[in-house]
Amino acid sequence: FPSHDNLSIKFEEKLGPIVDCHHEKISFSSIESIDFVAAIIEQTKIQLSPQHHLIGFCGAPWTVFQYIQHGCASKYWPSELSQEFNTKTIEYLEALTSQLTEYLIMQANAGVNQLMIFDSWSSLCPIELYDSYIIKPLLKITKQIKKQFPHLPIIY
């Protein structure tokens, strides 16, 4: 997922994800770097009774971008969020959209019964940018998944 050279993610109790971005522009490594997720899904499916469903998930591009931009959960963000939206935002969202699509497809290939995309911070997006920053990336993800898995439910 994100390259270890310029982005690290850790989870702290009662804080959630803490993201440390070391460069203005991040690069993503191959999805194979987290193929252990597929192995865990496959092992879980073996042990799960057939009447139980397994849900794969990821954060939406906008929400993941907010964590990259601010480093942690929203209660620690500045009260006045920057309204500076620029080319960097679009580049991050496009890269995240591609990577998250691959990640969800990997989970579907591993056998999840449905997928869920969390967009916890979509309310922070200015309404005039909502279509570009929220809707279009989600539609792109959904269309790509549905090409390969037309009957797989996707929850937003």
Coordinates of N, CA and C in Angstrom, one line a residue:
F1 N 0.9 -1.2 0.0 CA 0.0 0.0 0.0 C 0.9 1.2 0.0
P2 N 0.8 2.2 0.9 CA 1.7 3.3 0.8 C 3.1 2.9 1.0
S3 N 4.0 3.5 0.3 CA 5.4 3.2 0.4 C 5.9 3.6 1.8
H4 N 6.8 2.7 2.3 CA 7.3 3.0 3.7 C 8.3 4.1 3.7
D5 N 8.8 4.5 2.5 CA 9.8 5.5 2.5 C 9.3 6.9 2.9
N6 N 8.0 7.1 2.6 CA 7.5 8.5 2.8 C 6.2 8.6 3.5
L7 N 5.6 7.5 3.9 CA 4.3 7.5 4.6 C 4.3 6.3 5.5
S8 N 4.0 6.6 6.8 CA 3.8 5.5 7.7 C 2.5 5.7 8.4
I9 N 1.9 4.6 8.8 CA 0.6 4.5 9.5 C 0.7 3.6 10.7
K10 N 0.3 4.2 11.8 CA 0.2 3.3 13.0 C -1.1 3.6 13.7
F11 N -1.6 2.7 14.5 CA -2.9 2.8 15.2 C -2.6 2.9 16.7
E12 N -3.1 4.0 17.3 CA -3.0 4.2 18.7 C -4.3 4.1 19.4
E13 N -4.3 3.4 20.5 CA -5.5 3.2 21.3 C -6.1 4.6 21.6
K14 N -7.4 4.7 21.5 CA -8.2 5.9 21.7 C -7.9 7.1 20.8
L15 N -7.0 6.9 19.9 CA -6.7 7.9 18.9 C -7.1 7.5 17.5
G16 N -6.9 6.2 17.2 CA -7.2 5.8 15.8 C -5.9 5.8 15.0
P17 N -6.1 6.0 13.7 CA -4.9 6.0 12.8 C -4.1 7.3 12.9
I18 N -2.8 7.1 13.0 CA -1.9 8.3 13.0 C -1.0 8.1 11.7
V19 N -1.1 9.2 10.9 CA -0.4 9.1 9.6 C 0.7 10.1 9.6
D20 N 1.9 9.7 9.2 CA 3.1 10.6 9.2 C 3.6 10.6 7.7
C21 N 3.3 11.7 7.0 CA 3.7 11.8 5.6 C 5.0 12.7 5.6
H22 N 6.0 12.1 5.0 CA 7.4 12.8 5.0 C 7.7 13.6 3.7
H23 N 6.8 13.6 2.8 CA 7.1 14.3 1.5 C 5.8 15.0 1.0
E24 N 6.0 16.0 0.2 CA 4.9 16.6 -0.4 C 4.1 15.7 -1.3
K25 N 4.8 14.8 -2.0 CA 4.1 13.9 -2.9 C 4.4 12.5 -2.5
I26 N 3.4 11.7 -2.2 CA 3.6 10.3 -1.9 C 3.6 9.4 -3.1
S27 N 4.3 8.3 -3.0 CA 4.2 7.3 -4.0 C 3.7 6.0 -3.4
F28 N 3.0 5.2 -4.2 CA 2.5 4.0 -3.7 C 3.2 2.8 -4.2
S29 N 3.4 1.9 -3.3 CA 4.1 0.6 -3.7 C 3.0 -0.3 -4.3
S30 N 3.4 -1.4 -4.8 CA 2.5 -2.4 -5.3 C 1.6 -3.0 -4.3
I31 N 0.4 -3.3 -4.7 CA -0.6 -3.9 -3.8 C -0.1 -5.2 -3.2
E32 N 0.9 -5.9 -3.9 CA 1.5 -7.1 -3.4 C 2.1 -6.9 -2.0
S33 N 2.5 -5.7 -1.7 CA 3.1 -5.5 -0.4 C 2.2 -5.7 0.8
I34 N 0.9 -5.8 0.5 CA 0.0 -6.1 1.6 C -0.9 -7.4 1.2
D35 N -0.3 -8.3 0.4 CA -1.0 -9.5 0.1 C -1.4 -10.4 1.2
F36 N -0.8 -10.1 2.4 CA -1.1 -10.8 3.6 C -2.6 -10.6 3.9
V37 N -3.2 -9.5 3.5 CA -4.6 -9.3 3.8 C -5.5 -10.3 3.0
A38 N -5.1 -10.6 1.8 CA -5.8 -11.7 1.0 C -5.7 -13.0 1.7
A39 N -4.5 -13.3 2.2 CA -4.3 -14.6 2.9 C -5.2 -14.7 4.2
I40 N -5.3 -13.6 4.9 CA -6.1 -13.6 6.1 C -7.6 -13.8 5.7
I41 N -8.0 -13.1 4.7 CA -9.4 -13.3 4.2 C -9.7 -14.7 3.9
E42 N -8.8 -15.3 3.1 CA -8.9 -16.7 2.7 C -9.0 -17.6 3.9
Q43 N -8.1 -17.4 4.8 CA -8.1 -18.3 6.0 C -9.4 -18.1 6.9
T44 N -9.9 -16.9 6.9 CA -11.1 -16.6 7.7 C -12.3 -17.2 7.0
K45 N -12.3 -17.2 5.7 CA -13.4 -17.8 4.9 C -13.5 -19.3 5.2
I46 N -12.3 -19.9 5.3 CA -12.3 -21.4 5.5 C -12.9 -21.7 6.9
Q47 N -12.7 -20.9 7.9 CA -13.2 -21.1 9.2 C -14.6 -20.6 9.5
L48 N -15.1 -19.7 8.6 CA -16.4 -19.1 8.7 C -17.5 -20.0 8.2
S49 N -18.5 -20.2 9.0 CA -19.6 -21.0 8.5 C -20.3 -20.4 7.3
P50 N -20.8 -21.1 6.3 CA -21.3 -20.6 5.1 C -22.4 -19.6 5.2
Q51 N -23.2 -19.6 6.3 CA -24.3 -18.7 6.5 C -23.8 -17.3 7.0
H52 N -22.5 -17.2 7.3 CA -22.0 -15.9 7.7 C -21.2 -15.3 6.6
H53 N -21.4 -14.0 6.5 CA -20.7 -13.2 5.4 C -19.5 -12.4 5.9
L54 N -18.6 -12.3 5.1 CA -17.4 -11.5 5.4 C -17.4 -10.2 4.6
I55 N -17.2 -9.1 5.3 CA -17.2 -7.8 4.6 C -15.8 -7.3 4.5
G56 N -15.4 -7.0 3.2 CA -14.1 -6.3 3.0 C -14.4 -4.8 3.1
F57 N -13.3 -4.0 3.3 CA -13.5 -2.6 3.5 C -12.3 -1.8 3.2
C58 N -12.5 -0.5 3.0 CA -11.4 0.5 3.0 C -12.0 1.9 3.3
G59 N -11.2 2.8 3.5 CA -11.6 4.2 3.6 C -11.8 4.7 2.2
A60 N -12.6 5.7 2.0 CA -12.8 6.4 0.7 C -11.6 7.3 0.5
P61 N -11.4 7.6 -0.8 CA -10.2 8.4 -1.1 C -10.2 9.7 -0.4
W62 N -11.3 10.4 -0.3 CA -11.4 11.7 0.4 C -11.0 11.5 1.9
T63 N -11.5 10.5 2.6 CA -11.3 10.3 4.0 C -9.8 9.9 4.2
V64 N -9.3 9.1 3.4 CA -7.9 8.7 3.5 C -7.0 9.9 3.3
F65 N -7.4 10.7 2.3 CA -6.6 12.0 2.1 C -6.6 12.9 3.3
Q66 N -7.7 13.0 4.0 CA -7.8 13.8 5.2 C -6.8 13.3 6.2
Y67 N -6.7 12.0 6.4 CA -5.8 11.5 7.4 C -4.3 11.8 6.9
I68 N -4.0 11.7 5.7 CA -2.7 12.0 5.2 C -2.4 13.5 5.4
Q69 N -3.4 14.3 5.1 CA -3.2 15.8 5.2 C -3.0 16.2 6.7
H70 N -3.8 15.6 7.6 CA -3.8 16.1 9.0 C -3.1 15.2 9.9
G71 N -2.9 14.0 9.6 CA -2.1 13.1 10.4 C -2.8 12.3 11.4
C72 N -4.1 12.6 11.7 CA -4.8 11.9 12.8 C -6.3 12.1 12.7
A73 N -7.0 11.6 13.7 CA -8.5 11.8 13.7 C -8.9 13.2 13.8
S74 N -10.1 13.5 13.3 CA -10.6 14.9 13.2 C -10.7 15.7 14.4
K75 N -10.8 15.1 15.6 CA -10.9 15.9 16.8 C -9.6 16.6 17.1
Y76 N -8.5 16.2 16.4 CA -7.3 16.9 16.6 C -6.9 17.8 15.5
W77 N -7.8 18.0 14.5 CA -7.5 18.8 13.4 C -7.8 20.3 13.8
P78 N -7.1 21.2 13.1 CA -7.4 22.6 13.4 C -8.8 23.0 13.2
S79 N -9.3 23.9 14.0 CA -10.7 24.3 13.9 C -11.1 24.9 12.5
E80 N -10.1 25.6 12.0 CA -10.3 26.2 10.6 C -9.5 25.3 9.6
L81 N -10.2 24.4 8.9 CA -9.5 23.6 7.9 C -9.2 24.4 6.7
S82 N -8.0 24.1 6.2 CA -7.6 24.8 5.0 C -8.6 24.7 3.8
Q83 N -8.9 25.7 3.2 CA -9.8 25.7 2.1 C -8.9 25.7 0.8
E84 N -7.7 25.5 0.9 CA -6.8 25.5 -0.2 C -6.8 24.1 -0.9
F85 N -7.6 24.1 -2.0 CA -7.7 22.8 -2.7 C -7.0 23.1 -4.1
N86 N -6.1 22.2 -4.5 CA -5.3 22.5 -5.6 C -5.0 21.2 -6.4
T87 N -4.0 21.3 -7.2 CA -3.6 20.2 -8.1 C -3.1 19.0 -7.2
K88 N -2.5 19.3 -6.1 CA -2.0 18.3 -5.2 C -3.2 17.4 -4.7
T89 N -4.3 18.1 -4.3 CA -5.5 17.3 -3.9 C -5.9 16.4 -4.9
I90 N -6.1 16.8 -6.2 CA -6.5 16.0 -7.3 C -5.5 14.8 -7.5
E91 N -4.2 15.1 -7.4 CA -3.2 14.0 -7.6 C -3.3 13.0 -6.5
Y92 N -3.5 13.4 -5.3 CA -3.6 12.5 -4.2 C -4.9 11.6 -4.4
L93 N -6.0 12.3 -4.7 CA -7.3 11.6 -4.8 C -7.2 10.6 -6.0
E94 N -6.6 10.9 -7.1 CA -6.5 10.0 -8.2 C -5.6 8.8 -7.8
A95 N -4.5 9.0 -7.2 CA -3.6 7.9 -6.8 C -4.3 7.1 -5.7
L96 N -5.0 7.7 -4.8 CA -5.7 6.9 -3.8 C -6.9 6.1 -4.4
T97 N -7.6 6.7 -5.3 CA -8.7 6.0 -6.0 C -8.2 4.7 -6.7
S98 N -7.1 4.8 -7.4 CA -6.5 3.6 -8.1 C -6.1 2.6 -7.1
Q99 N -5.4 3.0 -6.0 CA -4.8 2.1 -5.1 C -6.0 1.4 -4.3
L100 N -6.9 2.2 -3.9 CA -8.1 1.6 -3.1 C -8.9 0.7 -3.9
T101 N -9.0 1.0 -5.2 CA -9.8 0.1 -6.1 C -9.1 -1.3 -6.2
E102 N -7.7 -1.2 -6.4 CA -6.9 -2.5 -6.4 C -7.1 -3.2 -5.0
Y103 N -7.1 -2.5 -4.0 CA -7.2 -3.1 -2.6 C -8.5 -3.8 -2.5
L104 N -9.6 -3.2 -2.9 CA -10.9 -3.8 -2.8 C -11.1 -5.0 -3.7
I105 N -10.5 -4.9 -4.9 CA -10.6 -6.0 -5.8 C -9.8 -7.2 -5.3
M106 N -8.6 -6.9 -4.6 CA -7.9 -8.0 -4.0 C -8.7 -8.7 -2.9
Q107 N -9.5 -7.9 -2.2 CA -10.3 -8.5 -1.1 C -11.5 -9.3 -1.8
A108 N -12.0 -8.8 -2.9 CA -13.1 -9.6 -3.6 C -12.5 -10.9 -4.1
N109 N -11.4 -10.8 -4.7 CA -10.7 -12.1 -5.2 C -10.4 -13.1 -4.1
A110 N -10.2 -12.6 -2.9 CA -9.9 -13.4 -1.8 C -11.2 -14.1 -1.2
G111 N -12.3 -13.5 -1.6 CA -13.6 -14.2 -1.2 C -14.5 -13.5 -0.3
V112 N -14.4 -12.1 -0.1 CA -15.3 -11.4 0.7 C -16.7 -11.5 0.1
N113 N -17.8 -11.4 0.9 CA -19.1 -11.4 0.3 C -19.7 -10.1 -0.1
Q114 N -19.1 -9.0 0.5 CA -19.5 -7.7 0.1 C -18.4 -6.7 0.5
L115 N -18.5 -5.5 0.0 CA -17.4 -4.5 0.3 C -18.1 -3.3 0.9
M116 N -17.3 -2.6 1.7 CA -17.8 -1.4 2.4 C -16.7 -0.3 2.2
I117 N -17.2 0.9 1.8 CA -16.3 2.0 1.7 C -16.7 3.1 2.7
F118 N -15.8 3.3 3.7 CA -16.1 4.3 4.7 C -15.7 5.7 4.3
D119 N -16.5 6.7 4.4 CA -16.2 8.0 4.1 C -16.5 8.9 5.2
S120 N -15.8 8.7 6.3 CA -16.1 9.4 7.6 C -16.1 10.9 7.5
W121 N -15.2 11.4 6.7 CA -15.0 12.9 6.7 C -15.5 13.6 5.4
S122 N -16.5 13.0 4.7 CA -17.0 13.6 3.5 C -17.7 14.9 3.8
S123 N -18.2 15.1 5.0 CA -18.9 16.3 5.4 C -17.9 17.5 5.4
L124 N -16.6 17.3 5.4 CA -15.6 18.4 5.4 C -15.4 18.9 4.0
C125 N -15.9 18.2 3.0 CA -15.6 18.7 1.6 C -16.5 19.8 1.3
P126 N -16.0 20.9 0.8 CA -16.9 22.0 0.4 C -17.9 21.5 -0.7
I127 N -19.1 22.0 -0.5 CA -20.2 21.5 -1.4 C -19.9 21.7 -2.9
E128 N -19.2 22.8 -3.2 CA -18.9 23.0 -4.6 C -17.8 22.1 -5.2
L129 N -17.1 21.3 -4.3 CA -16.1 20.4 -4.8 C -16.6 18.9 -4.5
Y130 N -17.8 18.8 -4.0 CA -18.2 17.4 -3.6 C -18.3 16.4 -4.8
D131 N -18.7 16.9 -5.9 CA -18.8 16.0 -7.1 C -17.4 15.5 -7.5
S132 N -16.5 16.4 -7.5 CA -15.1 16.1 -8.0 C -14.3 15.3 -7.0
Y133 N -14.5 15.6 -5.7 CA -13.7 15.0 -4.7 C -14.3 13.8 -4.0
I134 N -15.6 13.7 -4.0 CA -16.3 12.6 -3.3 C -17.0 11.7 -4.4
I135 N -17.9 12.2 -5.1 CA -18.7 11.4 -6.0 C -17.9 10.7 -7.1
K136 N -17.1 11.5 -7.9 CA -16.4 10.9 -9.0 C -15.4 9.8 -8.6
P137 N -14.6 9.9 -7.6 CA -13.8 8.8 -7.1 C -14.6 7.6 -6.7
L138 N -15.7 7.8 -6.0 CA -16.5 6.6 -5.6 C -17.1 5.9 -6.8
L139 N -17.5 6.7 -7.8 CA -18.1 6.1 -9.0 C -17.0 5.3 -9.8
K140 N -15.8 5.8 -9.8 CA -14.7 5.2 -10.5 C -14.4 3.8 -9.8
I141 N -14.3 3.8 -8.5 CA -14.1 2.6 -7.7 C -15.2 1.6 -8.0
T142 N -16.4 2.0 -7.9 CA -17.6 1.1 -8.0 C -17.6 0.5 -9.4
K143 N -17.4 1.3 -10.5 CA -17.4 0.8 -11.8 C -16.4 -0.2 -12.1
Q144 N -15.2 0.0 -11.6 CA -14.1 -0.9 -11.7 C -14.4 -2.3 -11.0
I145 N -14.9 -2.2 -9.9 CA -15.3 -3.4 -9.1 C -16.4 -4.2 -9.8
K146 N -17.4 -3.4 -10.2 CA -18.6 -4.1 -10.9 C -18.2 -4.7 -12.2
K147 N -17.2 -4.3 -12.9 CA -16.7 -4.9 -14.1 C -16.4 -6.4 -13.8
Q148 N -15.7 -6.6 -12.8 CA -15.2 -7.9 -12.4 C -16.1 -8.7 -11.5
F149 N -16.9 -8.0 -10.7 CA -17.8 -8.6 -9.7 C -19.1 -7.9 -9.8
P150 N -19.9 -8.2 -10.8 CA -21.2 -7.5 -11.0 C -22.2 -7.7 -9.9
H151 N -22.2 -8.8 -9.2 CA -23.2 -9.1 -8.2 C -22.7 -8.8 -6.8
L152 N -21.5 -8.4 -6.6 CA -20.9 -8.1 -5.3 C -21.5 -6.8 -4.7
P153 N -22.2 -6.9 -3.6 CA -22.8 -5.7 -3.0 C -21.7 -4.8 -2.5
I154 N -21.9 -3.5 -2.7 CA -21.0 -2.5 -2.2 C -21.7 -1.5 -1.3
I155 N -21.3 -1.4 -0.1 CA -21.9 -0.5 0.9 C -21.1 0.8 1.0
Y156 N -21.8 1.9 1.1 CA -21.1 3.2 1.3 C -21.6 3.8 2.5

